GROMACS .gro file of N, CA and C in nm:
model
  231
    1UNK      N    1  -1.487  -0.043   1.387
    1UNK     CA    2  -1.432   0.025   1.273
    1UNK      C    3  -1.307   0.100   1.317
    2UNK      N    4  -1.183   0.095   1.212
    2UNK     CA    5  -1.064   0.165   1.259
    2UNK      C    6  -1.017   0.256   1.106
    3UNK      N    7  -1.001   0.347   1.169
    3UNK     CA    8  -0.911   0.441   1.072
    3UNK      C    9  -0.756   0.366   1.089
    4UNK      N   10  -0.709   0.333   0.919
    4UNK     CA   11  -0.573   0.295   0.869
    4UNK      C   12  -0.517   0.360   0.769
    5UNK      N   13  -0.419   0.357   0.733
    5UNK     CA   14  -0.345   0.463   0.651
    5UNK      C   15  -0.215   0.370   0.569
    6UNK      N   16  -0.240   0.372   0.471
    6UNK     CA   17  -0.132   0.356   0.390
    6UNK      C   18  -0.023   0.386   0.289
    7UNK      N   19   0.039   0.400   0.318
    7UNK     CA   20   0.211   0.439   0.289
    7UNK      C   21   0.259   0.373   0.229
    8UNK      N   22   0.312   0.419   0.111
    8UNK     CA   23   0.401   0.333  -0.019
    8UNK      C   24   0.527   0.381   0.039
    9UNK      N   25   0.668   0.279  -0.017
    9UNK     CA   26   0.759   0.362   0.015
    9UNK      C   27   0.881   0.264  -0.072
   10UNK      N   28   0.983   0.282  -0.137
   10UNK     CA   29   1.090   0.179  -0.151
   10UNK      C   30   1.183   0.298  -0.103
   11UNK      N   31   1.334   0.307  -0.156
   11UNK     CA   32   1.495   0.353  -0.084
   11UNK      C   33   1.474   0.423  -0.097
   12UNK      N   34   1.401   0.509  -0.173
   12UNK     CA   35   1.430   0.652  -0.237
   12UNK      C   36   1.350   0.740  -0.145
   13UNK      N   37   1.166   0.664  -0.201
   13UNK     CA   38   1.098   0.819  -0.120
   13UNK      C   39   0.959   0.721  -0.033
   14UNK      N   40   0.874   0.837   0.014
   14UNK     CA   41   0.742   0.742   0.061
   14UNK      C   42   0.681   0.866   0.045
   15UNK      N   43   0.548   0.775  -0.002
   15UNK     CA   44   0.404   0.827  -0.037
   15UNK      C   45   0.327   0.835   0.083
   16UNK      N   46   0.271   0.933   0.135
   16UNK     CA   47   0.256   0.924   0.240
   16UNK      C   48   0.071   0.926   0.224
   17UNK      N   49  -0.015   0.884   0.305
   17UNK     CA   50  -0.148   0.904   0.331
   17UNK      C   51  -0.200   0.991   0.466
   18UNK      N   52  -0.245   1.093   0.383
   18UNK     CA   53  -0.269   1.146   0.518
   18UNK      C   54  -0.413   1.185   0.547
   19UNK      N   55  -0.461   1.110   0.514
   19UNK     CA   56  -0.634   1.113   0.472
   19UNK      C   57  -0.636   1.001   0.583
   20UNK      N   58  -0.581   0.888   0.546
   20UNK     CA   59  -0.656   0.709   0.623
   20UNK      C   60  -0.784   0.700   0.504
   21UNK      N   61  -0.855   0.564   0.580
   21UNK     CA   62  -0.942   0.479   0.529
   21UNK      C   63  -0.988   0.420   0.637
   22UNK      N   64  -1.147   0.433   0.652
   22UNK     CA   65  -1.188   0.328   0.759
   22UNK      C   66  -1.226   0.180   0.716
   23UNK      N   67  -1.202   0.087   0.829
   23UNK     CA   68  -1.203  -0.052   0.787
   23UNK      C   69  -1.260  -0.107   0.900
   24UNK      N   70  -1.340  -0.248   0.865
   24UNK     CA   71  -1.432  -0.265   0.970
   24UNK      C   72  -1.324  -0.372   1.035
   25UNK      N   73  -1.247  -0.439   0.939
   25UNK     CA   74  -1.148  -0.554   1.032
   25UNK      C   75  -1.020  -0.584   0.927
   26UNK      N   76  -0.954  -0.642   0.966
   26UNK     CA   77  -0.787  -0.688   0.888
   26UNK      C   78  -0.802  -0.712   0.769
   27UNK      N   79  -0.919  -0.823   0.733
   27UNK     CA   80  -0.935  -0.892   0.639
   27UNK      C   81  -0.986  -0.747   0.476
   28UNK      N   82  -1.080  -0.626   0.568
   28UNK     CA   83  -1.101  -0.531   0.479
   28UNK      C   84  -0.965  -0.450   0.473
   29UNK      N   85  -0.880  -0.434   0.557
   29UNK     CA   86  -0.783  -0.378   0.530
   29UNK      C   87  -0.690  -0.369   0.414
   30UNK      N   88  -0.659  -0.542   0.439
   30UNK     CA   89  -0.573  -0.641   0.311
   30UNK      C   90  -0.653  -0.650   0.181
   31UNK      N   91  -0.770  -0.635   0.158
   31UNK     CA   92  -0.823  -0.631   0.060
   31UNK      C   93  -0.798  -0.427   0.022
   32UNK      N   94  -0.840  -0.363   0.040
   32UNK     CA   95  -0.805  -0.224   0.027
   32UNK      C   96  -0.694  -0.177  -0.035
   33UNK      N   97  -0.572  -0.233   0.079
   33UNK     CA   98  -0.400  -0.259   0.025
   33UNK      C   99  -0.401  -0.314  -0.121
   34UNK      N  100  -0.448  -0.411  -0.104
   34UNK     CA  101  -0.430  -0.510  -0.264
   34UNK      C  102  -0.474  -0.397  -0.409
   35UNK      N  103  -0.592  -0.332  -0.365
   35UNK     CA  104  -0.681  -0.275  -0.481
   35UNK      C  105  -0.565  -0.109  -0.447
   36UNK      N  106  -0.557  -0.088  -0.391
   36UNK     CA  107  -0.424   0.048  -0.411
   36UNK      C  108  -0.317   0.016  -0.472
   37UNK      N  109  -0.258  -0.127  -0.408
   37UNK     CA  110  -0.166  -0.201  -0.488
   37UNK      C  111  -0.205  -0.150  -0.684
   38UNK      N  112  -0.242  -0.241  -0.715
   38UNK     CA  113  -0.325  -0.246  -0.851
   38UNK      C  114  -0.337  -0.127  -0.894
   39UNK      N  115  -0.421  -0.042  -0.833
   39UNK     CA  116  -0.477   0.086  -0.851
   39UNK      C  117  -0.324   0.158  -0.919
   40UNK      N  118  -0.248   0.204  -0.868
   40UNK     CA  119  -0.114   0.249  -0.851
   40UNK      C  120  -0.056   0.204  -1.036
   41UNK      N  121  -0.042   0.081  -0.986
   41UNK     CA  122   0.040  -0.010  -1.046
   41UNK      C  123  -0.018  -0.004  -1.233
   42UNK      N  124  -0.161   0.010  -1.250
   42UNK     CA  125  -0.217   0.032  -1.339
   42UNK      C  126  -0.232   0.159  -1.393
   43UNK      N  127  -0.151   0.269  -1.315
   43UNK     CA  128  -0.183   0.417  -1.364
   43UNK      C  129  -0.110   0.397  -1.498
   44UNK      N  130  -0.102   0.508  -1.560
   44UNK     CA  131  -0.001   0.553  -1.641
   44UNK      C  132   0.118   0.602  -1.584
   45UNK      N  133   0.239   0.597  -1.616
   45UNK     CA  134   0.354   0.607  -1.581
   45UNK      C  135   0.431   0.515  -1.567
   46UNK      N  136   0.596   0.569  -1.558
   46UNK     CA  137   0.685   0.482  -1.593
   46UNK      C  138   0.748   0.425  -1.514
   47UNK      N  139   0.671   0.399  -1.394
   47UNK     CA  140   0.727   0.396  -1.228
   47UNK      C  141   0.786   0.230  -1.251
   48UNK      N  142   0.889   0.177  -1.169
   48UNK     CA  143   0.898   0.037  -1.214
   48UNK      C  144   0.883   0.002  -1.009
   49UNK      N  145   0.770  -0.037  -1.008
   49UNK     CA  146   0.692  -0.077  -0.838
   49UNK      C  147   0.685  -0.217  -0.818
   50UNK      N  148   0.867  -0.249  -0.853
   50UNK     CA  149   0.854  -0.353  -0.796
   50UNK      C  150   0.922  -0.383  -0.680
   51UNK      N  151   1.014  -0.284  -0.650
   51UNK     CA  152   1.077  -0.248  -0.514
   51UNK      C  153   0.994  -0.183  -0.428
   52UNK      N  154   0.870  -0.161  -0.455
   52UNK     CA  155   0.799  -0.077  -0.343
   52UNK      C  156   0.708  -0.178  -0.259
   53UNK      N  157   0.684  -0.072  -0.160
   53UNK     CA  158   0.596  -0.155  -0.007
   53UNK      C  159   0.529  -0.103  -0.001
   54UNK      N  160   0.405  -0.116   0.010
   54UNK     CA  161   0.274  -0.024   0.094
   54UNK      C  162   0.272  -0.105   0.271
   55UNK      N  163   0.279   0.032   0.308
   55UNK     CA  164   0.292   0.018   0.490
   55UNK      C  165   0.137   0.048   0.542
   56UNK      N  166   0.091  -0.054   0.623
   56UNK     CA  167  -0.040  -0.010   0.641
   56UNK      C  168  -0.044   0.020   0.794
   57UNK      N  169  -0.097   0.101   0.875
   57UNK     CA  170  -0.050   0.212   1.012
   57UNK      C  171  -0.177   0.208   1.057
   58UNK      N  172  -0.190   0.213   1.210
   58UNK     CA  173  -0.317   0.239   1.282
   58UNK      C  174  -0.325   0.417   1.289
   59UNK      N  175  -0.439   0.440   1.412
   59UNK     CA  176  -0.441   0.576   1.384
   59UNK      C  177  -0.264   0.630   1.446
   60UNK      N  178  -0.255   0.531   1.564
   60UNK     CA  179  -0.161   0.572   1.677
   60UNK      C  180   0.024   0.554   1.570
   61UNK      N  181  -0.034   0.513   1.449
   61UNK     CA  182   0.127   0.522   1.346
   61UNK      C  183   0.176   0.349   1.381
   62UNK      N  184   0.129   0.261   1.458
   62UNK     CA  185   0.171   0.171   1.461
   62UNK      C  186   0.163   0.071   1.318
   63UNK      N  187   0.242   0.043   1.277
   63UNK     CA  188   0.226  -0.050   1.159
   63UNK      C  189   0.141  -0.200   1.215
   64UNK      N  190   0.067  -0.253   1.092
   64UNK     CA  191   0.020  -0.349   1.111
   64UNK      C  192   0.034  -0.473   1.025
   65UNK      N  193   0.073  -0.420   0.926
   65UNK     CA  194   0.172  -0.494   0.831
   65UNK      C  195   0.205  -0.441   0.678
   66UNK      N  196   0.273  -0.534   0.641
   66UNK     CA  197   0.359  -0.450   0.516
   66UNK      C  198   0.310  -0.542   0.354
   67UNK      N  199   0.253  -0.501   0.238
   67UNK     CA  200   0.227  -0.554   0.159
   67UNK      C  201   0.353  -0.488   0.011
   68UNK      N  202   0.459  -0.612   0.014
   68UNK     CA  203   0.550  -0.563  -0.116
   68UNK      C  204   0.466  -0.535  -0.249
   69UNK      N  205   0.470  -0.485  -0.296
   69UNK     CA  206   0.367  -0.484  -0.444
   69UNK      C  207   0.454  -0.556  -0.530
   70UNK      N  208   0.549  -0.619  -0.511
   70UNK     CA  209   0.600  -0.802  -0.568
   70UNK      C  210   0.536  -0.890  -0.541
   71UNK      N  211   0.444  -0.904  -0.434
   71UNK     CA  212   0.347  -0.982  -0.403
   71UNK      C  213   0.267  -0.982  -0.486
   72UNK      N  214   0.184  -0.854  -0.544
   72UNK     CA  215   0.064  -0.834  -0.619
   72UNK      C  216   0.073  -0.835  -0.746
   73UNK      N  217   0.216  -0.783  -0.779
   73UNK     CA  218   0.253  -0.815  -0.939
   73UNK      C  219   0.295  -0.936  -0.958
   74UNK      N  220   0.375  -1.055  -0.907
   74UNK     CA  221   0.418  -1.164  -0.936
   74UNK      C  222   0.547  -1.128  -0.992
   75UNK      N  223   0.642  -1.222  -1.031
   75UNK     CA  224   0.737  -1.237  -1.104
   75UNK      C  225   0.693  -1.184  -1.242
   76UNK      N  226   0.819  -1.128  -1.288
   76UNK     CA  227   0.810  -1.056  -1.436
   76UNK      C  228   0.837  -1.131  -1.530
   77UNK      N  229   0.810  -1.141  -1.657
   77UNK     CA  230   0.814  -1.266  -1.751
   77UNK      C  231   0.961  -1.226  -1.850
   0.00000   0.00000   0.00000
């Protein structure tokens, strides 16, 4: 099990996590990312998240990879 942390961020600002999330392996990680993705993306507000990244970080701050939330939304109609 590893504590990971994820960080939204596009030009402007970043969301920072400073809590983490424990995860038993990559595969729970990327699933986690996806549902914050969504999570976010489904609030209310007028945010337009399609320039944004969620950065996902070990404990030591090393990134482990980067999920665009263009990925999770798709192309806009």
């Amino acid at each position: 099990m590893a504590q990971v942390y994820f960080h939204c961020s596009n030009a402007k600002e970043v969301l920072m996590d400073r809590r983490g999330t424990f995860v038993s392996d990559l595969i729970e990680a990327c699933e986690e990312a996806t549902c914050r993705v969504r999570s976010l993306v489904a609030a209310a507000n007028l945010e337009d998240w399609r320039q944004w990244a969620l950065h996902v970080s070990d404990e030591a701050g090393d990134e482990i990879f980067v999920l665009p939330f263009a990925f999770v939304l798709g192309r806009p109609h």
